[in-house]
Coordinates of N, CA and C in Angstrom, one line a residue:
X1 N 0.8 -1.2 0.0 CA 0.0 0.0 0.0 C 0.9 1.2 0.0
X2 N 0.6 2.0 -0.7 CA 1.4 3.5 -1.0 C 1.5 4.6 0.2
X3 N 1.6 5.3 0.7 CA 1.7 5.8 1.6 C 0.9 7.5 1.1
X4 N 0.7 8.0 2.2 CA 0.2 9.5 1.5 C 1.0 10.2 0.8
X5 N 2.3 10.3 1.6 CA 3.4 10.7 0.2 C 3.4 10.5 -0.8
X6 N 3.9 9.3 -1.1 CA 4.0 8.5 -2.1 C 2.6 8.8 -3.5
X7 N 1.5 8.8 -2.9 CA 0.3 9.0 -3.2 C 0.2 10.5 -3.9
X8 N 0.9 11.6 -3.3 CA 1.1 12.9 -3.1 C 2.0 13.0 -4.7
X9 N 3.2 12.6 -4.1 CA 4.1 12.5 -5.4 C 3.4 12.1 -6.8
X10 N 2.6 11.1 -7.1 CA 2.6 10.5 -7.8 C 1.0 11.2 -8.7
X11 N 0.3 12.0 -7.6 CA -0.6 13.3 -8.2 C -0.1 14.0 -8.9
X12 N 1.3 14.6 -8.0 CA 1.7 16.2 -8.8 C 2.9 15.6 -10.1
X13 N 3.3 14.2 -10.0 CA 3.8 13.8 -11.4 C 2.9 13.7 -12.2
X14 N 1.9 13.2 -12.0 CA 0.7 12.9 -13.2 C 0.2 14.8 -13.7
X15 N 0.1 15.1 -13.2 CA -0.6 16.6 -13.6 C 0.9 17.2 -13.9
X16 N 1.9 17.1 -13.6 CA 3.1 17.7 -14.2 C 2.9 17.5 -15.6
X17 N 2.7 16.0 -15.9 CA 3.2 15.3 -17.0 C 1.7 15.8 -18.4
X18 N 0.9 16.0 -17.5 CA -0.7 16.5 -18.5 C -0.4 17.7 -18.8
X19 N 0.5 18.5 -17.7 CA 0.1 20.0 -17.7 C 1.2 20.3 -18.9
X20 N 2.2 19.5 -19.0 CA 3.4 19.8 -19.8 C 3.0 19.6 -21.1
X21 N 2.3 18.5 -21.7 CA 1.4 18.2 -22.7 C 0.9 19.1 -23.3
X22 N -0.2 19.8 -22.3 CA -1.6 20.7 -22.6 C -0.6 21.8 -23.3
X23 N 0.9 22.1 -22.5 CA 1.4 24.0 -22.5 C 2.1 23.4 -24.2
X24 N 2.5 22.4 -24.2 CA 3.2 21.7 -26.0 C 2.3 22.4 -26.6
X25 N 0.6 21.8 -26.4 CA 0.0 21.6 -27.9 C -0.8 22.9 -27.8
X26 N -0.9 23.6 -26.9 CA -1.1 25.3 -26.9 C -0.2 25.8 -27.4
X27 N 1.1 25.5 -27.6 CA 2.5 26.6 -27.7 C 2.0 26.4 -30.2
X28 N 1.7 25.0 -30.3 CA 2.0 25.2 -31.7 C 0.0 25.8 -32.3
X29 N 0.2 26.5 -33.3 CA -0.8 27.0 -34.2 C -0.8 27.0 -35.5
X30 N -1.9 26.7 -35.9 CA -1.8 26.3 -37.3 C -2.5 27.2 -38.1
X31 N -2.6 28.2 -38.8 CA -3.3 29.1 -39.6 C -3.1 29.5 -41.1
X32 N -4.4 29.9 -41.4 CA -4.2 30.6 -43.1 C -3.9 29.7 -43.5
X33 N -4.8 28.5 -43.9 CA -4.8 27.0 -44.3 C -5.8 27.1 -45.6
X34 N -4.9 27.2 -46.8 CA -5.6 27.5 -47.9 C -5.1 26.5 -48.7
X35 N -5.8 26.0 -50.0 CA -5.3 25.2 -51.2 C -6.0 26.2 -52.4
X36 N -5.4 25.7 -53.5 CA -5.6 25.7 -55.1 C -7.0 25.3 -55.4
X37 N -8.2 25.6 -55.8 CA -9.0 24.8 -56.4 C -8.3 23.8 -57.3
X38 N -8.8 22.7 -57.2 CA -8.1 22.0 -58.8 C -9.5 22.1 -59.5
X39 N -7.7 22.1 -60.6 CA -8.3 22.4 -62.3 C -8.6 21.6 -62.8
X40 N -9.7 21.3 -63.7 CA -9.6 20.5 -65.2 C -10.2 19.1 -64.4
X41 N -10.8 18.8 -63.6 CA -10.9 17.4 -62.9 C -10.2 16.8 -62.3
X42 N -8.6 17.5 -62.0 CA -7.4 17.1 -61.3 C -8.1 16.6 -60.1
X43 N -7.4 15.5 -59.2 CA -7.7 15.0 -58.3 C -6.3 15.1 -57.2
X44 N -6.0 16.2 -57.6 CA -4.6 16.9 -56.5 C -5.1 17.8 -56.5
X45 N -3.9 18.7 -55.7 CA -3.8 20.6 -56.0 C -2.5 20.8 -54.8
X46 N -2.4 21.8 -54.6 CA -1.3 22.2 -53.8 C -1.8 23.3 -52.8
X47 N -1.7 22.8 -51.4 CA -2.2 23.7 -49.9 C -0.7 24.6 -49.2
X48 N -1.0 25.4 -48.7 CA -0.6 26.2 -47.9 C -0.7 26.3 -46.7
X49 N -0.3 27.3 -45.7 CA -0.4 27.7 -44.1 C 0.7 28.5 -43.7
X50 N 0.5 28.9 -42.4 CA 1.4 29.1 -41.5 C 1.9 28.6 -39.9
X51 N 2.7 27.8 -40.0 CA 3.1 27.2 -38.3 C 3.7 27.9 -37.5
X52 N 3.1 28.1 -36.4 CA 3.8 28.9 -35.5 C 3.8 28.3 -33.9
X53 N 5.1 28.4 -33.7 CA 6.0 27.6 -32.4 C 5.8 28.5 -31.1
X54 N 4.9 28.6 -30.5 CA 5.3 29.3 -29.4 C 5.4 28.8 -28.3
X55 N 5.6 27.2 -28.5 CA 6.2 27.0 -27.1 C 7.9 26.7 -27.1
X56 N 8.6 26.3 -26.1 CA 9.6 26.2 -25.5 C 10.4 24.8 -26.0
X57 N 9.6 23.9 -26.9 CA 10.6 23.1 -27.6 C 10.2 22.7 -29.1
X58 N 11.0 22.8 -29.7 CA 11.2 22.5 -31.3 C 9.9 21.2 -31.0
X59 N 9.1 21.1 -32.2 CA 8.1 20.2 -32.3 C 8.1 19.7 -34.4
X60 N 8.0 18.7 -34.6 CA 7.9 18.5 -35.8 C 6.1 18.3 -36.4
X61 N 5.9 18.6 -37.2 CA 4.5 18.0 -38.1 C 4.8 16.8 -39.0
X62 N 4.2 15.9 -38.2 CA 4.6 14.5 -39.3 C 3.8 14.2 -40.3
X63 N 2.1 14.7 -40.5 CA 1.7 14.5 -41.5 C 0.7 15.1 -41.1
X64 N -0.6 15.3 -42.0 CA -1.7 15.8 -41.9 C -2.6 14.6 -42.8
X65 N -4.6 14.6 -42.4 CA -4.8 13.5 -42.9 C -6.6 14.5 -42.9
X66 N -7.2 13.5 -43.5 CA -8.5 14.3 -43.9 C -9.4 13.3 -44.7
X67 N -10.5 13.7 -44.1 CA -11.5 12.4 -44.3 C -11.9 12.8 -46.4
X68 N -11.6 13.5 -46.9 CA -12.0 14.1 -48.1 C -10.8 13.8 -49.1
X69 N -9.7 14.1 -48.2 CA -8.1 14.1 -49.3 C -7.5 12.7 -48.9
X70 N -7.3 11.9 -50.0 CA -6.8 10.3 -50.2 C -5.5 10.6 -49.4
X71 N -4.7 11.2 -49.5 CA -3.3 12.0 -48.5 C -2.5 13.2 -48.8
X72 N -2.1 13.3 -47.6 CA -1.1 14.8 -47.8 C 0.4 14.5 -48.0
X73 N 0.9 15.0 -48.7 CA 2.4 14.9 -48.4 C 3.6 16.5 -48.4
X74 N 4.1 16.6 -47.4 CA 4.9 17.8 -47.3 C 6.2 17.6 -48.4
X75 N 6.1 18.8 -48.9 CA 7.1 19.2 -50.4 C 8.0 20.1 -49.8
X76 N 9.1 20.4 -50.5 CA 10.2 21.4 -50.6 C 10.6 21.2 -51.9
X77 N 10.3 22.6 -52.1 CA 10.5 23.4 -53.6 C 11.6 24.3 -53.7
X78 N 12.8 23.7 -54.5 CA 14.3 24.3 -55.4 C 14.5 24.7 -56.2
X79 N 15.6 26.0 -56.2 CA 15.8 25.8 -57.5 C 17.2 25.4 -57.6
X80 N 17.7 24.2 -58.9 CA 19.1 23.7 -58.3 C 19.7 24.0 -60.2
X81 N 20.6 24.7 -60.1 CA 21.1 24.5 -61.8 C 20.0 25.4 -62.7
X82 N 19.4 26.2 -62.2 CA 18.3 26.9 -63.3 C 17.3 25.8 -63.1
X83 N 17.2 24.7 -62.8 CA 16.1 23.8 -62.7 C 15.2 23.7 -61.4
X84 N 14.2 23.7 -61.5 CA 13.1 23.6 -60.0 C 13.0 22.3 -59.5
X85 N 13.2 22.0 -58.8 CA 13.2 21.2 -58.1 C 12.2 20.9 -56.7
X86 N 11.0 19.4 -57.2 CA 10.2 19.3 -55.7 C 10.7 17.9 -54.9
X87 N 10.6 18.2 -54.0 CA 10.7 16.9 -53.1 C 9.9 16.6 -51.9
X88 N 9.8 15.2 -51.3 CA 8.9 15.0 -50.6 C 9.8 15.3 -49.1
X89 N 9.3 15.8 -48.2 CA 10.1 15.4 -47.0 C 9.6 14.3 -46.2
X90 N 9.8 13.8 -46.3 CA 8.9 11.9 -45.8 C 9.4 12.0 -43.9
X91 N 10.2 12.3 -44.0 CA 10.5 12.4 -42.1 C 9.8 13.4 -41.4
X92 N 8.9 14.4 -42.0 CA 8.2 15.7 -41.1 C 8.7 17.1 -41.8
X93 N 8.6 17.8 -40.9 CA 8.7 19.5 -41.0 C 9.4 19.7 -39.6
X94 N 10.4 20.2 -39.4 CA 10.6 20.8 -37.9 C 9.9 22.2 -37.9
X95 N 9.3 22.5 -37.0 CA 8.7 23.7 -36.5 C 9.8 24.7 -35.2
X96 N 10.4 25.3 -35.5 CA 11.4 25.3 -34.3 C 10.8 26.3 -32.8
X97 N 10.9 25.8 -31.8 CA 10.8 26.5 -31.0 C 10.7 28.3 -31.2
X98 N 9.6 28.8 -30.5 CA 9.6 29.9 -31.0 C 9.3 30.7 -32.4
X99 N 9.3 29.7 -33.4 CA 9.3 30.5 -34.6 C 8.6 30.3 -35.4
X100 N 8.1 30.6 -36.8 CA 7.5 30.5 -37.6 C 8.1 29.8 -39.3
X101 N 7.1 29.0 -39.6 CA 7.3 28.3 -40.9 C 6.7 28.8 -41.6
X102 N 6.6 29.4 -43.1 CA 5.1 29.5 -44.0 C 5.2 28.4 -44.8
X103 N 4.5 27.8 -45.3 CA 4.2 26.5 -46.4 C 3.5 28.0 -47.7
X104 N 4.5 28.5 -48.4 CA 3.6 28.8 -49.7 C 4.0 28.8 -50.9
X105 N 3.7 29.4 -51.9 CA 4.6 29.3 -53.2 C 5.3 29.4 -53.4
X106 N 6.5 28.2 -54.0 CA 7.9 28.6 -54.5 C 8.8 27.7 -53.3
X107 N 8.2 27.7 -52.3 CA 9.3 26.8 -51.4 C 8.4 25.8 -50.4
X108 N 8.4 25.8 -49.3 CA 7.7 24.6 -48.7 C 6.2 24.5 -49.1
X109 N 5.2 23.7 -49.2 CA 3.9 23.5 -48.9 C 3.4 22.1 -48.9
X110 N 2.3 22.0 -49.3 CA 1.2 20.9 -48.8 C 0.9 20.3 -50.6
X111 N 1.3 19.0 -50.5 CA 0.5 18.7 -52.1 C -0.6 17.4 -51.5
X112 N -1.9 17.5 -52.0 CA -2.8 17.0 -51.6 C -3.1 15.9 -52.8
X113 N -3.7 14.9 -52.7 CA -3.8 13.9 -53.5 C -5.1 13.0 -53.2
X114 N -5.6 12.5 -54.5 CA -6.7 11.6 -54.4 C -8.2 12.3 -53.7
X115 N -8.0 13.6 -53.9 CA -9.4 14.3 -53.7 C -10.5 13.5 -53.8
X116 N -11.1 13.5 -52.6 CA -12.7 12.8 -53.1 C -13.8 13.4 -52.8
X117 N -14.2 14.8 -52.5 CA -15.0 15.2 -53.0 C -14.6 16.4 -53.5
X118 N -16.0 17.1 -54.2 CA -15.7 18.4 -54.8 C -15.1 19.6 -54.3
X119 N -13.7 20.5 -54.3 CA -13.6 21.4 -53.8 C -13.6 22.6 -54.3
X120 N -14.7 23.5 -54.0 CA -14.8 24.7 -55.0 C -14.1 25.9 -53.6
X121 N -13.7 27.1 -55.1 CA -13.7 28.4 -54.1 C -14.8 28.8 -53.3
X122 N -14.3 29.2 -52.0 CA -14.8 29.3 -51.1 C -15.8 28.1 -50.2
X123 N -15.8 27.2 -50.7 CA -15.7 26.0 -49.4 C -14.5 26.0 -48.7
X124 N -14.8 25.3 -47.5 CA -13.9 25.1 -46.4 C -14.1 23.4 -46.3
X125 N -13.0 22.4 -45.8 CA -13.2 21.2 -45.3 C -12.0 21.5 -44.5
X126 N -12.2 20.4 -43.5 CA -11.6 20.6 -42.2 C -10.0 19.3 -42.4
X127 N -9.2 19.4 -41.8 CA -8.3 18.4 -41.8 C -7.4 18.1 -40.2
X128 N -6.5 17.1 -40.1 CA -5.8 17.4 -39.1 C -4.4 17.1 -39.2
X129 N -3.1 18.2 -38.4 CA -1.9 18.2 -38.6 C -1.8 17.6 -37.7
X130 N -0.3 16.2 -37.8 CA -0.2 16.0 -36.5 C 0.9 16.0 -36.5
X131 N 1.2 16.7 -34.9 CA 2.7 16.8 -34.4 C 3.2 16.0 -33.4
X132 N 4.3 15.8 -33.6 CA 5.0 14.8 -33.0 C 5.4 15.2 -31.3
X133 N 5.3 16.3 -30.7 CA 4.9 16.6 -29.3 C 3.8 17.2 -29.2
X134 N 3.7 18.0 -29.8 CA 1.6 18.4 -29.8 C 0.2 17.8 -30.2
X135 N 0.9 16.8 -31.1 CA -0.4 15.9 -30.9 C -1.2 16.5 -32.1
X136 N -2.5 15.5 -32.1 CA -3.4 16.4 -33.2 C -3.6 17.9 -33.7
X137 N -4.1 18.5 -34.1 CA -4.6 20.0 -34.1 C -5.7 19.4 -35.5
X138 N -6.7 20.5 -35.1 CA -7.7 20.3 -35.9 C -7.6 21.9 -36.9
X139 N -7.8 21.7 -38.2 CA -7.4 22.8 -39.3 C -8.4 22.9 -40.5
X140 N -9.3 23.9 -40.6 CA -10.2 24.2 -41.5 C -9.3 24.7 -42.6
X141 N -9.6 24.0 -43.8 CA -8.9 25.0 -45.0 C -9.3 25.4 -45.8
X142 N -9.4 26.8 -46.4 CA -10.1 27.4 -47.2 C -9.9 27.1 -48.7
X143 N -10.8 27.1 -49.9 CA -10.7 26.2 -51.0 C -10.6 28.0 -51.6
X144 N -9.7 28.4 -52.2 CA -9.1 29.6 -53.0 C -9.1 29.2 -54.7
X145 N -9.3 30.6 -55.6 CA -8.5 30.8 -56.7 C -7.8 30.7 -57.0
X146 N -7.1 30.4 -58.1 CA -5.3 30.6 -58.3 C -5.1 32.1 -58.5
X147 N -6.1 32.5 -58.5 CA -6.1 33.8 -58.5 C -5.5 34.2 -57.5
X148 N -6.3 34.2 -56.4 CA -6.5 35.0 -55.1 C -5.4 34.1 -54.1
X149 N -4.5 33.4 -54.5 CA -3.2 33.0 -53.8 C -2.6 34.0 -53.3
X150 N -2.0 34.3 -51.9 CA -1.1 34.8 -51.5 C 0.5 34.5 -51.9
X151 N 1.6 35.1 -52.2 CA 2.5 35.0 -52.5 C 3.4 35.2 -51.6

């Protein structure tokens, strides 16, 4: 049988260990979560955002997933030799402590694939990023012009 101490201790580790959790997945934010309409019947398009770190340790985004999009995969966009270059980052995104990432045109973003339902401008469908210390986050994304892309 544990003793009241023992008992005591084993409280304020459990709520250390929740409270340190809770302050992770409050420190990261995920906003201005936009994609491409696709064109032409395309069953991709290419998304955007902004991540922002404000808690106290570097946190990664391993993937994002959505009941609508077949999958997501995080890109990094080069130019190497006059030639552009995409690639997949299959290990995540570091998010660094304190700072900010933008995912938009020309260098990092979101390529979406196997769309299955219709996405027009100005619908929204919802998805979720998950991080490798923060855990889920839930993320509405706005279905844009190529027009009306931010640069």
């Amino acid at each position: 049988m544990a003793t009241k101490a023992m008992k005591s201790i084993m409280v304020i580790f459990l709520f250390f260990c929740v409270g340190n959790a809770l302050a992770q997945k409050i420190g990261i934010e995920v906003s201005e979560a936009s994609i491409r309409e696709p064109v032409g019947g395309q069953d991709f398009t290419v998304g955007y955002c902004l991540l922002r770190n404000a808690g106290k340790m570097n946190d990664k985004l391993l993937k994002v997933t959505s009941d609508v999009i077949g999958f997501f995969e995080i890109h990094e966009m080069s130019i190497q030799n006059g030639v552009m270059r995409m690639r997949e980052l299959p290990d995540g995104l570091v998010v660094p402590k304190g700072g900010v990432v933008y995912l938009k045109p020309g260098g990092l973003h979101l390529m979406l694939f196997d769309i299955k339902a219709p996405l027009a401008v100005g619908k929204h469908f919802q998805a979720v990023f998950h991080f490798q210390k923060a855990g889920p986050i839930n993320v509405s994304f706005a279905v844009e012009s190529h027009h009306n892309q931010k640069n």
